Coordinates of C-alpha atoms in Angstrom, one line a residue:
Chain A
M1 CA 9.1 -22.1 6.6
K2 CA 12.5 -23.6 6.5
T3 CA 15.1 -21.9 4.2
R4 CA 15.5 -24.7 1.8
E5 CA 11.9 -24.6 1.2
L6 CA 12.2 -20.8 0.0
I7 CA 15.2 -21.8 -1.7
N8 CA 13.4 -24.5 -3.6
L9 CA 10.4 -21.2 -4.3
L10 CA 13.1 -19.1 -5.6
A11 CA 15.1 -21.1 -7.8
S12 CA 11.8 -22.2 -9.9
D13 CA 11.3 -18.4 -10.4
G14 CA 12.6 -17.5 -13.9
V15 CA 11.4 -14.2 -14.1
A16 CA 13.8 -11.5 -13.8
E17 CA 13.4 -7.7 -13.4
R18 CA 15.6 -6.2 -16.5
L19 CA 16.1 -2.9 -15.3
R20 CA 19.9 -2.7 -14.1
P21 CA 21.0 0.6 -11.8
V22 CA 23.2 1.9 -14.4
H23 CA 20.6 2.3 -17.1
A24 CA 17.9 3.3 -14.5
V25 CA 19.8 6.4 -13.8
L26 CA 20.4 7.0 -17.8
L27 CA 16.8 6.8 -18.3
A28 CA 16.2 9.0 -15.7
A29 CA 18.3 11.8 -16.6
A30 CA 17.2 11.4 -20.5
G31 CA 13.5 11.3 -19.2
S32 CA 14.0 14.0 -16.8
L33 CA 15.2 16.2 -19.6
V34 CA 12.4 15.4 -22.2
A35 CA 9.7 15.9 -19.6
S36 CA 11.2 19.0 -18.7
A37 CA 11.3 20.3 -22.0
L38 CA 7.8 19.1 -22.7
M39 CA 6.9 21.4 -19.9
F40 CA 8.9 24.3 -21.3
V41 CA 7.0 23.9 -24.4
L42 CA 3.7 23.8 -23.0
L43 CA 3.7 26.7 -20.2
L44 CA 6.9 28.8 -21.3
D45 CA 8.3 30.8 -24.2
P46 CA 11.9 31.1 -24.7
R47 CA 13.3 34.6 -23.7
P48 CA 13.3 37.1 -26.6
D49 CA 16.9 37.8 -26.7
I50 CA 17.9 34.2 -26.9
R51 CA 20.0 34.3 -29.7
T52 CA 22.5 37.0 -27.8
A53 CA 22.0 35.8 -24.5
A54 CA 23.1 32.5 -25.6
A55 CA 26.4 33.3 -26.6
S56 CA 26.9 35.8 -23.4
A57 CA 28.9 35.1 -20.6
P58 CA 26.2 35.7 -17.7
F59 CA 24.6 33.0 -19.5
L60 CA 27.0 30.6 -19.8
L61 CA 27.8 31.1 -16.5
K62 CA 24.5 30.1 -15.3
L63 CA 24.5 27.4 -17.5
F64 CA 28.0 26.4 -16.2
L65 CA 26.9 26.1 -12.9
V66 CA 23.8 24.3 -12.6
A67 CA 25.3 21.8 -15.4
I68 CA 28.0 20.9 -12.9
L69 CA 24.9 20.8 -10.2
A70 CA 23.0 18.1 -12.2
F71 CA 26.5 16.4 -13.4
T72 CA 27.1 15.9 -9.6
A73 CA 23.9 14.6 -8.6
L74 CA 23.7 11.9 -11.7
G75 CA 27.6 11.2 -10.2
I76 CA 26.1 10.3 -6.9
L77 CA 23.0 8.5 -7.9
F78 CA 24.9 6.1 -10.2
R79 CA 26.7 5.0 -6.9
L80 CA 23.7 5.3 -4.8
A81 CA 21.2 3.4 -7.1
R82 CA 23.2 0.2 -6.0
P83 CA 22.6 -1.2 -2.6
E84 CA 25.9 -1.1 -1.4
G85 CA 26.8 2.3 -3.0
V86 CA 28.1 5.1 -1.0
V87 CA 28.3 9.1 -2.2
G88 CA 32.1 8.8 -1.7
P89 CA 34.2 11.3 -3.2
W90 CA 31.3 13.2 -5.0
S91 CA 30.5 15.1 -1.9
F92 CA 33.4 17.4 -3.1
G93 CA 31.5 18.0 -6.5
L94 CA 28.4 19.5 -4.1
L95 CA 31.0 21.2 -2.2
G96 CA 33.0 23.0 -5.3
S97 CA 29.5 23.9 -6.3
A98 CA 28.8 25.7 -3.7
V99 CA 31.8 27.5 -4.1
L100 CA 31.5 28.4 -7.5
L101 CA 28.2 29.8 -6.6
A102 CA 29.6 32.2 -3.8
A103 CA 32.5 33.1 -6.2
A104 CA 30.3 34.1 -8.7
V105 CA 28.2 36.0 -6.1
A106 CA 31.2 37.8 -4.2
V107 CA 32.3 38.7 -7.9
E108 CA 29.1 40.2 -8.8
L109 CA 28.7 42.0 -5.5
L110 CA 32.1 43.5 -5.6
T111 CA 32.0 44.6 -9.0
L112 CA 28.8 46.5 -9.0
P113 CA 27.5 49.4 -6.5
P114 CA 25.6 48.5 -3.4
S115 CA 22.7 50.8 -4.5
I116 CA 22.0 48.1 -7.2
W117 CA 22.4 45.0 -5.0
I118 CA 18.6 44.7 -4.0
M119 CA 17.7 45.3 -7.2
R120 CA 19.8 42.7 -8.9
L121 CA 18.4 40.3 -6.4
M122 CA 15.0 40.8 -6.6
G123 CA 15.3 40.5 -10.7
V124 CA 12.3 40.4 -13.0
E125 CA 9.4 38.4 -11.3
P126 CA 11.3 36.3 -8.9
L127 CA 8.3 34.5 -7.4
A128 CA 7.0 33.6 -11.0
C129 CA 10.9 32.1 -11.8
L130 CA 10.5 30.1 -8.7
A131 CA 7.2 28.7 -9.4
S132 CA 8.3 27.8 -13.2
V133 CA 11.1 25.9 -12.1
L134 CA 8.7 24.0 -9.6
A135 CA 6.4 23.3 -12.4
L136 CA 9.0 22.2 -14.7
S137 CA 10.5 19.9 -12.0
V138 CA 7.4 17.8 -10.9
L139 CA 7.6 15.5 -13.7
P140 CA 11.6 14.9 -13.8
L141 CA 11.2 14.0 -9.9
L142 CA 8.5 11.5 -10.9
V143 CA 10.6 9.7 -13.7
F144 CA 13.5 9.6 -10.9
L145 CA 11.2 7.9 -8.4
V146 CA 9.5 5.6 -10.5
L147 CA 12.7 4.2 -12.0
F148 CA 14.5 3.9 -8.8
R149 CA 11.8 1.7 -7.6
Q150 CA 13.1 -1.1 -9.8
C151 CA 16.6 -0.6 -8.1
A152 CA 17.5 -1.4 -4.6
P153 CA 18.7 2.2 -3.1
G154 CA 20.7 1.7 0.0
D155 CA 19.3 5.0 1.3
P156 CA 15.8 5.7 0.5
P157 CA 15.2 9.1 1.8
L158 CA 19.2 10.2 0.4
V159 CA 18.4 8.8 -3.1
G160 CA 14.9 10.8 -3.1
A161 CA 16.7 14.2 -2.2
V162 CA 19.7 13.5 -4.7
S163 CA 16.8 12.7 -7.5
G164 CA 15.3 16.2 -6.6
L165 CA 18.8 17.9 -7.0
A166 CA 19.3 16.0 -10.4
A167 CA 15.6 16.8 -11.5
A168 CA 15.7 20.4 -10.4
S169 CA 18.6 21.2 -12.1
I170 CA 18.2 19.3 -15.1
S171 CA 15.0 21.4 -15.2
I172 CA 16.6 24.9 -14.3
M173 CA 19.1 24.1 -17.4
V174 CA 15.9 23.9 -19.7
Y175 CA 14.5 26.9 -18.0
L176 CA 17.3 29.1 -18.4
A177 CA 16.5 29.3 -22.2
H178 CA 13.2 31.7 -20.8
C179 CA 14.7 33.1 -17.7
P180 CA 15.8 37.3 -18.6
N181 CA 17.3 37.1 -15.0
D182 CA 21.2 36.9 -15.3
S183 CA 22.7 37.9 -11.9
P184 CA 24.2 35.3 -9.6
L185 CA 22.5 36.8 -6.7
F186 CA 19.4 36.1 -8.7
V187 CA 20.4 32.4 -9.3
V188 CA 21.3 31.6 -5.4
V189 CA 18.5 33.0 -3.7
W190 CA 15.4 31.8 -6.2
Y191 CA 16.9 28.9 -8.3
M192 CA 18.4 27.5 -5.2
A193 CA 15.3 28.3 -3.2
A194 CA 13.4 26.3 -5.7
L195 CA 16.3 23.5 -6.0
L196 CA 15.7 23.3 -2.1
I197 CA 11.8 22.9 -2.2
V198 CA 12.4 19.8 -5.0
V199 CA 15.4 18.3 -3.0
L200 CA 12.9 18.2 0.4
A201 CA 10.1 17.0 -1.7
G202 CA 12.7 14.1 -3.3
F203 CA 13.6 13.6 0.4
Q204 CA 9.8 12.7 2.0
L205 CA 8.9 11.0 -1.0
G206 CA 11.7 8.6 -1.2
K207 CA 11.3 7.8 2.6
R208 CA 7.9 6.3 1.0
V209 CA 8.0 5.0 -2.2
L210 CA 11.8 3.6 -2.5
R211 CA 11.3 1.4 -0.4
W212 CA 11.7 -2.6 -1.2
Chain B
M1 CA 31.3 -17.0 -10.8
L2 CA 27.7 -18.9 -9.7
M3 CA 25.8 -15.6 -9.6
Q4 CA 27.0 -14.3 -13.0
A5 CA 25.9 -18.0 -14.5
A6 CA 22.6 -17.5 -12.5
L7 CA 22.0 -14.4 -14.3
A8 CA 22.9 -15.4 -17.4
G9 CA 20.2 -18.2 -16.9
D10 CA 21.5 -21.0 -15.3
S11 CA 19.0 -22.2 -12.5
S12 CA 21.4 -24.6 -10.9
A13 CA 23.8 -22.4 -10.4
Y14 CA 21.5 -20.1 -9.1
R15 CA 20.3 -22.6 -6.6
K16 CA 23.7 -23.8 -5.6
F17 CA 24.3 -19.8 -5.0
L18 CA 21.6 -19.4 -2.4
V19 CA 22.3 -22.6 -0.9
Q20 CA 25.9 -21.2 -0.4
V21 CA 24.9 -17.7 0.5
A22 CA 22.1 -18.2 3.3
P23 CA 24.5 -19.8 5.9
A24 CA 27.1 -16.6 5.1
I25 CA 23.8 -14.5 5.4
R26 CA 23.0 -15.9 8.8
A27 CA 26.6 -15.8 10.1
M28 CA 26.4 -11.8 9.8
V29 CA 22.8 -11.3 11.0
R30 CA 23.6 -13.4 14.5
R31 CA 26.5 -11.5 14.7
K32 CA 24.3 -8.0 14.4
L33 CA 21.6 -9.4 16.4
A34 CA 23.9 -10.2 19.4
F35 CA 25.8 -7.1 19.2
L36 CA 22.4 -5.0 19.1
A37 CA 21.3 -7.5 22.0
A38 CA 18.2 -8.1 20.1
P39 CA 16.2 -11.2 19.7
R40 CA 18.7 -14.1 18.2
C41 CA 15.2 -15.9 17.2
D42 CA 14.6 -13.3 14.3
A43 CA 17.8 -14.4 12.8
E44 CA 16.2 -17.0 10.1
D45 CA 13.3 -14.6 9.2
I46 CA 15.7 -11.9 8.2
V47 CA 17.6 -14.4 6.4
Q48 CA 14.8 -15.2 4.3
E49 CA 13.9 -11.9 3.9
T50 CA 17.1 -11.3 2.4
L51 CA 17.2 -14.0 0.1
L52 CA 13.8 -12.7 -1.2
A53 CA 14.9 -9.3 -1.6
I54 CA 18.1 -10.7 -3.3
H55 CA 16.2 -12.6 -5.8
L56 CA 14.0 -9.7 -6.5
K57 CA 16.7 -7.1 -6.9
R58 CA 19.7 -9.4 -8.4
Q59 CA 19.8 -7.3 -11.7
T60 CA 21.2 -4.5 -9.2
W61 CA 24.5 -6.3 -9.0
D62 CA 27.1 -4.9 -11.1
T63 CA 29.0 -8.2 -12.3
T64 CA 32.3 -6.3 -12.4
R65 CA 32.2 -5.6 -8.6
P66 CA 32.7 -8.1 -5.7
I67 CA 29.1 -10.0 -4.5
A68 CA 29.9 -9.5 -1.2
P69 CA 29.3 -6.2 -0.2
W70 CA 26.4 -6.4 -2.3
V71 CA 25.0 -9.4 -0.2
A72 CA 26.0 -7.6 3.0
A73 CA 24.4 -4.4 2.0
I74 CA 21.0 -5.9 1.1
A75 CA 21.2 -8.2 4.2
R76 CA 21.9 -5.0 6.2
H77 CA 18.9 -3.3 4.9
K78 CA 16.6 -5.7 5.7
L79 CA 18.2 -6.0 9.5
I80 CA 17.2 -2.3 9.8
D81 CA 13.8 -3.0 8.3
S82 CA 13.0 -6.2 10.4
L83 CA 14.7 -3.9 14.0
R84 CA 11.9 -1.3 12.9
R85 CA 9.6 -3.3 13.0
S86 CA 9.7 -5.3 15.9
G87 CA 10.4 -2.1 17.6
N88 CA 13.3 -3.4 19.6
G89 CA 11.0 -3.9 22.4
R90 CA 10.9 -7.8 22.3
V91 CA 12.1 -9.9 25.3
D92 CA 11.3 -13.3 24.4
I93 CA 15.3 -14.6 23.7
S94 CA 15.1 -17.7 22.1
V95 CA 17.2 -20.4 24.3
D96 CA 16.8 -23.1 21.8
D97 CA 19.8 -22.5 20.1
L98 CA 20.9 -26.0 19.9
P99 CA 18.8 -27.5 17.1
E100 CA 19.7 -24.6 15.0
A101 CA 23.6 -25.1 15.6
L102 CA 23.1 -29.0 14.5
A103 CA 20.7 -28.1 11.6
P104 CA 22.3 -28.3 7.9
A105 CA 22.8 -25.1 6.8
I106 CA 19.4 -24.4 4.9
E107 CA 17.2 -26.6 6.9
V108 CA 17.2 -23.9 9.5
Q109 CA 13.1 -22.9 10.6
S110 CA 12.2 -19.6 10.8
R111 CA 9.6 -18.1 13.1
G112 CA 7.1 -18.0 10.3
D113 CA 6.9 -14.2 9.0
L114 CA 7.0 -15.8 5.8
D115 CA 4.2 -18.1 6.4
R116 CA 1.7 -15.6 8.2
L117 CA 2.2 -13.7 5.0
L118 CA 1.8 -16.6 2.9
A119 CA -1.8 -16.4 4.1
H120 CA -2.5 -13.3 2.6
L121 CA -2.1 -14.4 -0.7
Q122 CA -5.2 -16.5 -2.6
D123 CA -5.8 -19.7 -2.7
R124 CA -4.7 -20.9 -6.4
P125 CA -1.1 -18.9 -5.4
R126 CA -0.9 -20.1 -2.1
S127 CA -0.9 -23.7 -3.1
I128 CA 1.4 -23.5 -6.0
V129 CA 3.7 -21.7 -3.5
K130 CA 3.3 -24.8 -1.2
A131 CA 3.6 -27.2 -3.9
L132 CA 7.2 -25.6 -5.1
S133 CA 8.5 -24.9 -1.9
T134 CA 7.4 -27.2 1.1
D135 CA 6.6 -30.1 -1.3
G136 CA 9.7 -29.5 -3.3
A137 CA 8.0 -29.7 -6.7
S138 CA 9.2 -28.9 -9.9
V139 CA 7.7 -26.5 -11.9
K140 CA 6.7 -29.0 -14.6
E141 CA 5.4 -31.4 -12.2
T142 CA 3.4 -28.3 -10.2
A143 CA 1.8 -27.4 -13.7
Q144 CA 0.7 -31.4 -14.2
R145 CA -0.7 -31.3 -10.5
F146 CA -3.1 -28.2 -11.4
G147 CA -3.5 -28.5 -14.8
M148 CA -2.0 -25.3 -15.9
S149 CA 1.0 -24.7 -18.4
E150 CA 4.5 -24.2 -17.0
G151 CA 4.1 -20.9 -17.9
A152 CA 1.5 -20.0 -16.3
V153 CA 2.7 -21.3 -13.3
R154 CA 6.1 -19.1 -13.6
V155 CA 3.4 -16.2 -14.1
V156 CA 1.5 -16.9 -10.9
L157 CA 4.8 -18.0 -8.9
H158 CA 6.6 -14.7 -9.9
R159 CA 3.8 -12.8 -8.8
A160 CA 3.1 -14.3 -5.9
I161 CA 7.1 -13.6 -4.8
R162 CA 6.5 -10.1 -5.9
K163 CA 3.4 -9.7 -3.4
L164 CA 5.1 -11.2 -0.5
A165 CA 7.6 -8.7 -0.6
A166 CA 5.4 -6.2 -1.0
L167 CA 3.4 -7.5 1.9
Y168 CA 6.6 -7.1 4.1
R169 CA 6.1 -3.4 3.5
T170 CA 2.9 -2.9 4.4
K171 CA 3.6 -5.0 7.7
D172 CA 5.2 -1.9 8.9
K173 CA 2.0 -0.1 9.1

């Protein structure tokens, strides 16, 4: 086929896809929040002490740490949703999150006697916590992937992975209303384990479903 | 800017844009193929695959940003896809560069990837595609020829274009 013939064809096609990348990311974030909230309502209950906990420092610290992760992930996705987008300075956001988490864990370990470190690490029902985060993250990850299929992501596995990060961190923020474990050590091990699983799932799925 | 007018619905601006951007994409693709010592004869197929992607993903261009990096990124993406498909194992280097060099910018013939994909379309969409592309008929003329409404022709055309893009992806399997 001559290129002129292809151009004739394309110029005749007036139907345009409507979803712009910026809107795709916003819609995905909102959709993820709704999806994980829905799963929360179906599967879990708020922690009994939610009213007092919600104002407590440990809870707010957890919320803050995860919110920064979610914010960074979305910031990266706004850029990567375009074909020419690169992560750029947002990688420092990820580094910053890691540093903050490490600092919170360090403070906890230094202010508490070693004899209760293991107890803090294991907390209350860690595997249920991990499973719950995974359950809450499934729909959000799918929401991100479905919406990115309408875009043109330059690096499908990377976009999939960061979508996993966004989906998991948004889901964790919702999950915080249930989780009775306030220890940063617990968060780093169990929440981050769940997050890593979702990121890996996003990476593998992105490779397959985000091609265009 | 042409593409901005095109996105606002000006189809002659869109056509002009595609005509202008094709040689630029071709130059970039040829440069990269030469650099990678990959078969130069693949260039026009990659150009066409890039134009198809530009068409289907044109809403992903941020109108507040320069268009060249966006076009380049799409071309790069399709070039990588093409190299992955061919496995870099081909040894048939084209020696007939001269006709290409003399052909006007959009008269360049590809090796036929798109044509092979057209065979996978059903008869009606394929005929409509041929009418609009090779015969250069307008949507109105095509609608009359096939006894369809213009709207129906547009729907068939859009679906066929999307199918072609999807077929490129399955070519990898």
